Every structure is written in structure tokens, then in C-alpha cells.
Coordinates of C-alpha atoms and ligand atoms in Angstrom, one line a residue:
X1 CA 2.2 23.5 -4.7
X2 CA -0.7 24.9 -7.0
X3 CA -3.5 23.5 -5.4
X4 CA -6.0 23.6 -8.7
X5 CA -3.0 21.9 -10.4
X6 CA -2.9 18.8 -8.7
X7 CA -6.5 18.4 -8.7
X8 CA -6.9 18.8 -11.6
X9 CA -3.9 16.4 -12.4
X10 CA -4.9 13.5 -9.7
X11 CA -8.7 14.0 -10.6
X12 CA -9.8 14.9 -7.4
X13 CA -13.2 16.7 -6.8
X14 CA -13.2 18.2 -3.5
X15 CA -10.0 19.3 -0.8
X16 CA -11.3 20.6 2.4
X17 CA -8.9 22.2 4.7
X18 CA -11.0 22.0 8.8
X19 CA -9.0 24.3 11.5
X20 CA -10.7 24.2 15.5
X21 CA -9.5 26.8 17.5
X22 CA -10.7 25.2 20.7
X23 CA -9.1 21.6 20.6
X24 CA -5.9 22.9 18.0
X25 CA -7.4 20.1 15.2
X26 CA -6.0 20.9 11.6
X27 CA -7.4 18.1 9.7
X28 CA -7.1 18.0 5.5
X29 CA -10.1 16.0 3.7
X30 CA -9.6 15.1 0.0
X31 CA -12.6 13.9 -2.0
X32 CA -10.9 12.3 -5.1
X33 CA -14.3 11.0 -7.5
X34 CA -17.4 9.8 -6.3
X35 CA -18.8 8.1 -9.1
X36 CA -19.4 5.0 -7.5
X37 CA -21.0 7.2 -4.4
X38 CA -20.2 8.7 -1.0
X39 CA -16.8 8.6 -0.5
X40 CA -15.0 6.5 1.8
X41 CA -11.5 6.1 3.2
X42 CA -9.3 6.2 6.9
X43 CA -8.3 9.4 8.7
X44 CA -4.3 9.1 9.3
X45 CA -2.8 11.1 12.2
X46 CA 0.9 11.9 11.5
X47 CA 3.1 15.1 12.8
X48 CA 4.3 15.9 8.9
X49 CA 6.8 17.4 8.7
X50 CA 5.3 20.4 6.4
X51 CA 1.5 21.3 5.6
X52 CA 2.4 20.4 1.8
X53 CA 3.9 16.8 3.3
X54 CA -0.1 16.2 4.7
X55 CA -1.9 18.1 1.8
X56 CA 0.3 15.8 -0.6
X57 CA -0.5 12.1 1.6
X58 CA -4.0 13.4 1.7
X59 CA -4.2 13.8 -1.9
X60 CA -2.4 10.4 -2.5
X61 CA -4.4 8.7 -0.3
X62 CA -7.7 9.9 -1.3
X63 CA -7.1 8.4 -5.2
X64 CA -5.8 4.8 -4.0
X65 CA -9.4 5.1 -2.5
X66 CA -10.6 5.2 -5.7
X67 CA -9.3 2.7 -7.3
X68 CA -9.1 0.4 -4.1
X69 CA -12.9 0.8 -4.0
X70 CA -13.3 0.5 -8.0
X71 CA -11.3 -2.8 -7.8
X72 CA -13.3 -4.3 -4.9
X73 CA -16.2 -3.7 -7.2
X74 CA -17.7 -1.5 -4.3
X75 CA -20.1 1.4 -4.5
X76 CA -18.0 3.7 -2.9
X77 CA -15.8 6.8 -4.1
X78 CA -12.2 7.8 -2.8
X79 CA -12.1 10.2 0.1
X80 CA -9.1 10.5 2.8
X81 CA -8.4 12.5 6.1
X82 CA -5.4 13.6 7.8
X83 CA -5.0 15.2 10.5
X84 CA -1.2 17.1 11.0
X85 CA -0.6 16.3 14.6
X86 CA 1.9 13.6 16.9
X87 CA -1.1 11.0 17.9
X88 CA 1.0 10.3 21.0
X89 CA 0.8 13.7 22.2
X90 CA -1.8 15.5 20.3
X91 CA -5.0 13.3 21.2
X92 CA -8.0 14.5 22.7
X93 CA -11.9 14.0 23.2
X94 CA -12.3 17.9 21.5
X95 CA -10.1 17.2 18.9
X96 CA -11.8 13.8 17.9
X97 CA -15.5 15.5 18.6
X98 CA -14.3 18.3 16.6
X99 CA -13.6 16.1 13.6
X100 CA -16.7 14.4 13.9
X101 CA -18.9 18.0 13.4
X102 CA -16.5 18.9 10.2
X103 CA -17.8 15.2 8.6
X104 CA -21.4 16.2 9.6
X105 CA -21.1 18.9 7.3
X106 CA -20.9 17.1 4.4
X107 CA -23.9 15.1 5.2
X108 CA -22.1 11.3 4.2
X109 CA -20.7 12.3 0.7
X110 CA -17.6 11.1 2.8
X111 CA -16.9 8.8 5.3
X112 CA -14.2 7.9 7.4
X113 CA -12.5 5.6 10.6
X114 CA -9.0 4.8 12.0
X115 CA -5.9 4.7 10.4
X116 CA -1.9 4.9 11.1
X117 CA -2.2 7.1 13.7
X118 CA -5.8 6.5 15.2
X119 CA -8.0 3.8 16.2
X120 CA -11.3 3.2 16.6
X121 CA -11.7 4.6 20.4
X122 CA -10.5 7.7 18.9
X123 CA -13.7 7.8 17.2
X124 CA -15.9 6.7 19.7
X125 CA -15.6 10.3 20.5
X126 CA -16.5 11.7 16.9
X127 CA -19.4 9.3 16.9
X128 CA -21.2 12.0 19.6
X129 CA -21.1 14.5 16.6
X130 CA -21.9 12.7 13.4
X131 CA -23.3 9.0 12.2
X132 CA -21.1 9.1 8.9
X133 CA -18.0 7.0 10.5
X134 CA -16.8 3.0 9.8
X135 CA -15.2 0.8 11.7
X136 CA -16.5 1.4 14.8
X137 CA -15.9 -1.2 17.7
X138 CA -18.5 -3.8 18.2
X139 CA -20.1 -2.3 21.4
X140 CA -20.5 0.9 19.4
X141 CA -22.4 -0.9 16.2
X142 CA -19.6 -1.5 14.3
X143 CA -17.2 -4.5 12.9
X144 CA -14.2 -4.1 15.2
X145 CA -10.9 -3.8 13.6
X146 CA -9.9 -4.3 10.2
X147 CA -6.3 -6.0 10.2
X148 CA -7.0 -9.6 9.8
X149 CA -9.4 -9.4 6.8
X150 CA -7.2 -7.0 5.3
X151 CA -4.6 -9.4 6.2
X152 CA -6.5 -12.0 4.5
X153 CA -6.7 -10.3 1.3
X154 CA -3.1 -10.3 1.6
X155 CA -3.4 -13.7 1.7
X156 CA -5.0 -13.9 -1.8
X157 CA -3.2 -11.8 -3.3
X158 CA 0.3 -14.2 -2.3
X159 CA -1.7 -16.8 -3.3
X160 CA -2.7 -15.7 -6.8
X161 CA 0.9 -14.6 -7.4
X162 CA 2.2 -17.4 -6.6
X163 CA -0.1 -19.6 -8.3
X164 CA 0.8 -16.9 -11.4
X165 CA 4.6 -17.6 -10.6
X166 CA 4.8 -21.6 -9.6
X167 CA 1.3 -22.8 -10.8
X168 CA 1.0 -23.5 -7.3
X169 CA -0.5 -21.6 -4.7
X170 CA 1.1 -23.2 -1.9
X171 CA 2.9 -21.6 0.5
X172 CA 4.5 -24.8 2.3
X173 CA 8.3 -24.3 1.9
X174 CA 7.9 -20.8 0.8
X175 CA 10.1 -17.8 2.1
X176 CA 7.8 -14.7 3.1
X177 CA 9.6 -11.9 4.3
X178 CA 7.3 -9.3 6.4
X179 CA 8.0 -5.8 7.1
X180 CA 6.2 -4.2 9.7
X181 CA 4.1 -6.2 12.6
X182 CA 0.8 -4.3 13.2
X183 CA -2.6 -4.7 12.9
X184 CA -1.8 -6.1 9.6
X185 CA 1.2 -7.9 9.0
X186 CA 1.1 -9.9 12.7
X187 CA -1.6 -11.4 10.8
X188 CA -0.2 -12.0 7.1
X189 CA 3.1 -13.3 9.4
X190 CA 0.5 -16.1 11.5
X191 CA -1.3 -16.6 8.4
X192 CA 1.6 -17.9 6.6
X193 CA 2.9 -19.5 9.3
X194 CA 0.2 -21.5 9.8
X195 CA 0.1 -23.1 6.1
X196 CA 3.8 -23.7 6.2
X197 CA 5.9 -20.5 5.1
X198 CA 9.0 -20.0 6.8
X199 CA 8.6 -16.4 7.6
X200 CA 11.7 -13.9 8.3
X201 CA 9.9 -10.1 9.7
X202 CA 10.6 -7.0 11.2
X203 CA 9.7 -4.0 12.7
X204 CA 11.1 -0.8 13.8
X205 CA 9.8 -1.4 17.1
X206 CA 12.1 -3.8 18.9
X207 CA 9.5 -5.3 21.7
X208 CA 7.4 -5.7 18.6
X209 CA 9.2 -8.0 17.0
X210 CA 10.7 -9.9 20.0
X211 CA 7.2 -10.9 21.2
X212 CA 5.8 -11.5 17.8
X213 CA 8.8 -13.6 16.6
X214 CA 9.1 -15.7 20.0
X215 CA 5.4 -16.1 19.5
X216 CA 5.2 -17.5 16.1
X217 CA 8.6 -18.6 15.8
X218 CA 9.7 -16.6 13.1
X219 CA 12.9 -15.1 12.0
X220 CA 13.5 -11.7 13.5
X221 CA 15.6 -9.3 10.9
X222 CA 16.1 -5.4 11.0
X223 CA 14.1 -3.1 9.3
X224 CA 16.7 -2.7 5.7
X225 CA 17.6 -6.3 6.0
X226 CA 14.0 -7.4 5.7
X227 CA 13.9 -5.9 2.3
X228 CA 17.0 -7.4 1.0
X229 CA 16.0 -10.9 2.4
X230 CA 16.8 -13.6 -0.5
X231 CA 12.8 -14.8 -0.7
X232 CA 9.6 -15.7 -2.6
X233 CA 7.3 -13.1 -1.4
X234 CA 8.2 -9.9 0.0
X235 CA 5.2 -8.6 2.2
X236 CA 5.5 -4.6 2.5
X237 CA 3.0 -4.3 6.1
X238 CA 4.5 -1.2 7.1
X239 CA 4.6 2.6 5.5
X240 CA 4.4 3.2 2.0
X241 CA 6.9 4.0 -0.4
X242 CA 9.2 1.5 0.1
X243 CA 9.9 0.7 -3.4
X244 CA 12.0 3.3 -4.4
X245 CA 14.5 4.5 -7.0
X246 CA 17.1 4.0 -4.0
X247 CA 15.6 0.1 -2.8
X248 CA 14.5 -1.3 -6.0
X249 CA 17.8 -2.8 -6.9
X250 CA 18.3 -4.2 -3.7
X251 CA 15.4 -6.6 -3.6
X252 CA 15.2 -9.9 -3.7
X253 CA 12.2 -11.4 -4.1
X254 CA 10.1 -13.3 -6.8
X255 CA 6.7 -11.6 -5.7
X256 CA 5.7 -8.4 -3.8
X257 CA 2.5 -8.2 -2.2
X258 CA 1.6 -6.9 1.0
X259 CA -1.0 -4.2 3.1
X260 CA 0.9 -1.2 2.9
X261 CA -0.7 1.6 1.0
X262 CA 1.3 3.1 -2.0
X263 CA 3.9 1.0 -1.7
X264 CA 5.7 2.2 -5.4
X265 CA 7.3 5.5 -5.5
X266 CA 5.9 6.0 -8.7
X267 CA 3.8 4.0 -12.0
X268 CA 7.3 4.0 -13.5
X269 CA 8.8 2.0 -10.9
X270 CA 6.2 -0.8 -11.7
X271 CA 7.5 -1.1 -15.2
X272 CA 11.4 -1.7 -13.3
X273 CA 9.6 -4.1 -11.3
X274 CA 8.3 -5.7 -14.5
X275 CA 11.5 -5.7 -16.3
X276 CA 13.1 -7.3 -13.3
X277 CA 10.8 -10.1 -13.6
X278 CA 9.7 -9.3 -10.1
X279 CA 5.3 -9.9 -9.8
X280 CA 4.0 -7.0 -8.1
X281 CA 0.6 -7.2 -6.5
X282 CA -0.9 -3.8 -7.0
X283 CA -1.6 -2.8 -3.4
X284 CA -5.2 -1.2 -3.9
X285 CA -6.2 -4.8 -4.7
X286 CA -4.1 -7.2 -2.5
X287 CA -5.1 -4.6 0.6
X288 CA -8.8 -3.7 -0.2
X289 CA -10.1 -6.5 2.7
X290 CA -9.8 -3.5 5.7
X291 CA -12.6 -1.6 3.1
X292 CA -14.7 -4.2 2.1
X293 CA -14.8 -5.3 5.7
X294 CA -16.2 -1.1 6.6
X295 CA -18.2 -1.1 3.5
X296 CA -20.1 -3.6 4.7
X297 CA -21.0 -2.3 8.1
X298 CA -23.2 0.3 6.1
X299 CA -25.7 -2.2 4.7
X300 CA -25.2 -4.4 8.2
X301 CA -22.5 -6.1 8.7
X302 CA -22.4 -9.8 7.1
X303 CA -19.1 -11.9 8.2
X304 CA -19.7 -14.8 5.6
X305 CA -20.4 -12.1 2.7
X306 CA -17.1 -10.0 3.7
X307 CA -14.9 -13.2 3.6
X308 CA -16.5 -14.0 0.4
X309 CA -15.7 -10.5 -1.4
X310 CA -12.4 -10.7 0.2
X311 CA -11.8 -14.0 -1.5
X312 CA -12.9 -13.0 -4.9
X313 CA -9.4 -10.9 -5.3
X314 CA -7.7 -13.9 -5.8
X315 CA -9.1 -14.4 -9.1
X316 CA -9.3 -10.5 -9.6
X317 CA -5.3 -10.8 -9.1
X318 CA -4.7 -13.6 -11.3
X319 CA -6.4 -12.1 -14.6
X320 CA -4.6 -9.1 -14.2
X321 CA -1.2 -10.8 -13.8
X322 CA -2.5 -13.2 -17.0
X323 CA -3.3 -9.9 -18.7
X324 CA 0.1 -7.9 -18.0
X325 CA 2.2 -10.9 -19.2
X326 CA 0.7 -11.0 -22.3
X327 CA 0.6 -7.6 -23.3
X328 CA 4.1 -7.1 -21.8
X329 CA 3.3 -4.3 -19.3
X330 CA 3.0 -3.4 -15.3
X331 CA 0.7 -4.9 -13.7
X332 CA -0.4 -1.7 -12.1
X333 CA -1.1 0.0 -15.7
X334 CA -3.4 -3.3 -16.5
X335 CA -5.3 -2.7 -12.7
X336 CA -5.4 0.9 -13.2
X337 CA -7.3 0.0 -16.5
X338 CA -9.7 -2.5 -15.0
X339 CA -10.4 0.3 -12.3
X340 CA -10.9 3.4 -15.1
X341 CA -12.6 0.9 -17.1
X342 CA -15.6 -0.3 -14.4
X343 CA -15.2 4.1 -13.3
X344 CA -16.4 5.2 -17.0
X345 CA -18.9 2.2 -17.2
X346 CA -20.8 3.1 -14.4
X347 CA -20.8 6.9 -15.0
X348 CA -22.0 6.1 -18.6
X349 CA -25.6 4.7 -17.2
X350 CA -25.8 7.3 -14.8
X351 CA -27.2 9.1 -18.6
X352 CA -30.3 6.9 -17.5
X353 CA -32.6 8.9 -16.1
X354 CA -34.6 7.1 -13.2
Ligands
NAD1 P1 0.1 -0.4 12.2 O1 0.5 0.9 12.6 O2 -0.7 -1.3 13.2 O3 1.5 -1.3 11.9 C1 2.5 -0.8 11.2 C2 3.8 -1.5 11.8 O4 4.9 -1.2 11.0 C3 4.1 -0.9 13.2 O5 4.3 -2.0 14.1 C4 5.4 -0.1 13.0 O6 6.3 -0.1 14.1 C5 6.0 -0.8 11.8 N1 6.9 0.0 11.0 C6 6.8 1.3 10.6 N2 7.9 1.6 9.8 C7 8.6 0.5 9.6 C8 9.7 0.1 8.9 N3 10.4 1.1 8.1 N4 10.2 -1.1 8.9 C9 9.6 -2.1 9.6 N5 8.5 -1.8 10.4 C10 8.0 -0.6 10.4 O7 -0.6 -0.3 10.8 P2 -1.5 -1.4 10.1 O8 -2.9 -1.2 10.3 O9 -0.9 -2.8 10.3 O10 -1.2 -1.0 8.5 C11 0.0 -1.3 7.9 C12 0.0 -0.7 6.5 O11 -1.1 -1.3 5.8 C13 -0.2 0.8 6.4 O12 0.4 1.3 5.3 C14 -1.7 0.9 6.2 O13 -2.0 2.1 5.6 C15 -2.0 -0.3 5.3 N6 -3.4 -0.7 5.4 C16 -3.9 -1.1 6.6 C17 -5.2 -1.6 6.6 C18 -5.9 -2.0 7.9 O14 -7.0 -2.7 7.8 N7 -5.3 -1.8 9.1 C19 -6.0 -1.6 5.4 C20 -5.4 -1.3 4.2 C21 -4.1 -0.8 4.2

């Protein structure tokens, strides 16, 4: 890959590659555009299967950030850690401390906290070398984890489609099929549950999905099945790229929103989803709740003014999906616009000088 190249391509400011001898840490940070200010996004631990793999997903990542922060109308840039190792294996308090004296250095123009891969003990440790983390537990100042309000801007986001979809947002009687049963989608599962959606879900972890499902009472499915399930709302909780060139035909589902991050292959798969009269859910938007939740935690965190932000991307949602059917294109292209719009507005009063 030619490094410049992609940079220059994605739009990304800053790549920082951080190697400790001592604890073995190899950790990747992108910067992708802080216009907004200090970056701020998740540090995923993965054992990739290729240094281009991570410097790729770190590069990905790093732009949703962008946008997911631009959409949430958040001051915040895009900025993404990941660290090449196996988090079941690989784990220490060196390699977590070590991390945490690479972020010092850039003094919080970036910011980061758990992700796949880590959790918030993890940096417990890297708090005993630098101040510039979110999403800290409680006892160590911060807001605890992150899945249920990002699943509750899940939440929204079905509810705006399906309000876009059935003028009603209802989910009594509704079919939402679930992949993956972690932090998030155990949530968006109860959630829907709880106002009346039968819910089918699955997980490549069997003892997952056997307590989850006997807990709940949902319908437990394998992993492909869950994405060919006949249903109104597919919920993608799991990895990303799960709409693919190879999966796309096999859906279906009326609407797809769900947590996971980059769930499209590509922006061209968005116009297939489009022409296949499936409502997509751009997943910066429907899963910005984790980030507005960590945002917050930097001004103090306020529980009634996170829900409230996290409610507002219902009617975010909505317009866009108004917007896209009139004008006959993805609704990704339409958020993507909002987002570069709001970017190129802000940096045009930055001429003021104060
Ligand atoms: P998690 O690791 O807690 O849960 C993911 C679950 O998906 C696991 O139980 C795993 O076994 C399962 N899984 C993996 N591959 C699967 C497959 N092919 N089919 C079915 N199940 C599979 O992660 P999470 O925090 O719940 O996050 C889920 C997704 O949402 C990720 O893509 C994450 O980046 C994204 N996300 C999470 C947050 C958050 O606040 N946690 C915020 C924004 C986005």
C-alpha cells in the first residue's frame, strides 16, 4: 500500500505507527481530520492477519470517526487505534501503560478507550500514564460502558426507518433479526423485546446465544442464517462488512440498521441496497450513542443530556431517508453530505479571527 496515497485519498491528517520493545505493543494511530477538534475514537485489539490488514482497519476506522462525530453534531474529529495483537493472549499492564505514554505524546489532539478487543480495565492501566482516555469505569471518573446507549441509538435509528417505511414506528409485531450478542446487540435484542418485536439472533459464540436466547426468549439461529432471516429489520451487532458483493443478494429484510461499524463493503453497495428497495441506516448515525455517551464525560458527564443527543438521531435519520427518496440516491451519499456539509461550515468560520 502507498501510505501518502491513501491519505491523501481517505483525507486523513496524521498515521502514527508506536512499537515498545519492553511489553512487545505495536499499536497503529490514525488521525483522519480534526476540524471539529481533538480527535476521538476506540482502540481495537485484533491479531490481523497482515500489518497492511491493521494499517487498512485503522485507516477505515479513523474516517467513520469523522463523520460519526460530524453527524452527532459533536466537537470532535476522527481518530482510531489498533493495536496488532490476540487480546486473549497478548494482554498486559506494560502493554496497556505503554499505550497510555504514546497518547501522552500528542498532548489530547487524540483520544481514545475500549473497543473489540479491549475494555475499559484494560485502560485502567493506561490511565497511570496519560489523562487523554474515555470511557473509563465509574470508580475511575468515567461513564462505565457504552453498549446500551449505543444500543439505544440503535433503537432510533429502527424507529425512524420504520416510521420512514410503515409511517409507524412501532415495533409490536415486527421481525428484528440480530447478529451478534455483545455489549451492543444483547441490548438492541432486550430493547426490542421489550416493546413487542419478535426477535430471531445469533452469535458465533454458542453459550452466547443459549443464555441470551433462554433469557429473553428469543429465537436462536446460526450466524449465515441470521442474515438470510425473512424480516423487517435486520440489526448487523457484530463485525463489519457484512454487506457484501457475496451477502447482498441473500437478504431479506425491509430495513438494516444496527451498531456494527462499516457495515457496507463499499458506497456502491449502498446504491444496490437502494435499488433493492432495502432502507439502510447509515451506521455512523444509527451507532454514534457509544460516542456521544464518551464525549460527554469530557465536559462531565450528564445522563439526561446523553439520552437527549442520543434521541435527536431519530429525526437526524428520518430527514435523511426523506431526502434520499426524493432525490433518488443512497442514503449514505445524502449522510455523507450532511456530514461534509456541517465539516466545510465549521472550517469556514474558523477565517474568524478571535
Ligand atoms: P462485542 O465484542 O461485545 O460483541 C460482538 C459480538 O458479536 C460477540 O458476542 C461475538 O461473538 C459476535 N460475533 C462476531 N462475529 C459474528 C458473526 N459473524 N455472527 C454473529 N455473531 C458474531 O462488541 P460490541 O461492543 O457489542 O460491538 C458490536 C459492534 O458494534 C462492533 O462492530 C463495534 O465496533 C460496534 N460499535 C460498538 C459500540 C459500543 O458502544 N460498544 C459503539 C459503536 C459501534
Amino acid at each position: 500500500m502507498d501510505i501518502f496515497d491513501e491519505m491523501e485519498r481517505r483525507g486523513h491528517e496524521q498515521v502514527i505507527f508506536n512499537y515498545d520493545r519492553t511489553s512487545g505493543l505495536k499499536a497503529i494511530i490514525a488521525i483522519h481530520d480534526t476540524t471539529l477538534g481533538p480527535a476521538l475514537g476506540g482502540c481495537r485489539m485484533l491479531p490481523y492477519a497482515s500489518e497492511e490488514a491493521a494499517l487498512l482497519d485503522v485507516l477505515r476506522l479513523s474516517e467513520g470517526m469523522t463523520y460519526k462525530s460530524a453527524a452527532a453534531g459533536l466537537d470532535f474529529g476522527g481518530g482510531k487505534t489498533v493495536i496488532i495483537g490476540d487480546p486473549a493472549r497478548d494482554k498486559s499492564e506494560v502493554l496497556f501503560r505503554a499505550l497510555g505514554r504514546f497518547i501522552d505524546t500528542l498532548h489530547g489532539r487524540y483520544r481514545t478507550g475500549e473497543d473489540v478487543g479491549t475494555s475499559e480495565d484494560d485502560f485502567v492501566q493506561s490511565l497511570r500514564e496519560t489523562r487523554y482516555l474515555v470511557g473509563l469505569p465509574q470508580a475511575y471518573g468515567g461513564s462505565g460502558d457504552t453498549g446500551d446507549n449505543t444500543a439505544l441509538g440503535v433503537m432510533q435509528a429502527i424507529h425512524a426507518a420504520l416510521m420512514h417505511r410503515f409511517g409507524s414506528a412501532s415495533l409490536k409485531g415486527r421481525r428484528v433479526a440480530v447478529q451478534g450478542l455483545g455489549k451492543v446487540g444483547y441490548h438492541v435484542a432486550r430493547r426490542a423485546v421489550e416493546e413487542g418485536a419478535e426477535v430471531v439472533a445469533a452469535d458465533i459464540n454458542p453459550h452466547v446465544v443459549g443464555r441470551v436466547s433462554s433469557e429473553l426468549g428469543i429465537e436462536p439461529t446460526d450466524p449465515w442464517a441470521v442474515l438470510e432471516t425473512a424480516c423487517d429489520v435486520f440489526a448487523p451487532c457484530a463485525l463489519g462488512n457484512v454487506i457484501n458483493r457475496d451477502t447482498v443478494d441473500h437478504l431479506q429484510c425491509q430495513i438494516i440498521a444496527g451498531s456494527a461499524n462499516n457495515q457496507l463493503e463499499d458506497d456502491q453497495i449502498a446504491e444496490t441496497l437502494r435499488e433493492k428497495n432495502i432502507l439502510y441506516a447509515p451506521d455512523f448515525i444509527a451507532n454514534a450513542g457509544g460516542l456521544i455517551q464518551v464525549a460527554d464525560e469530557i465536559q462531565g458527564y450528564h445522563p439526561d443530556r446523553v439520552k437527549h443527543q442520543i434521541e435527536a438521531i431519530y429525526d437526524v435519520l428520518l430527514s435523511i431517508f426523506r431526502e434520499a427518496d426524493d432525490a433518488k440516491r443512497s442514503t449514505t451519499a445524502v449522510a455523507l453530505d450532511h456530514v461534509k456539509n456541517r465539516l466545510s461550515a465549521v472550517h469556514g468560520i474558523h477565517r474568524i479571527y478571535s
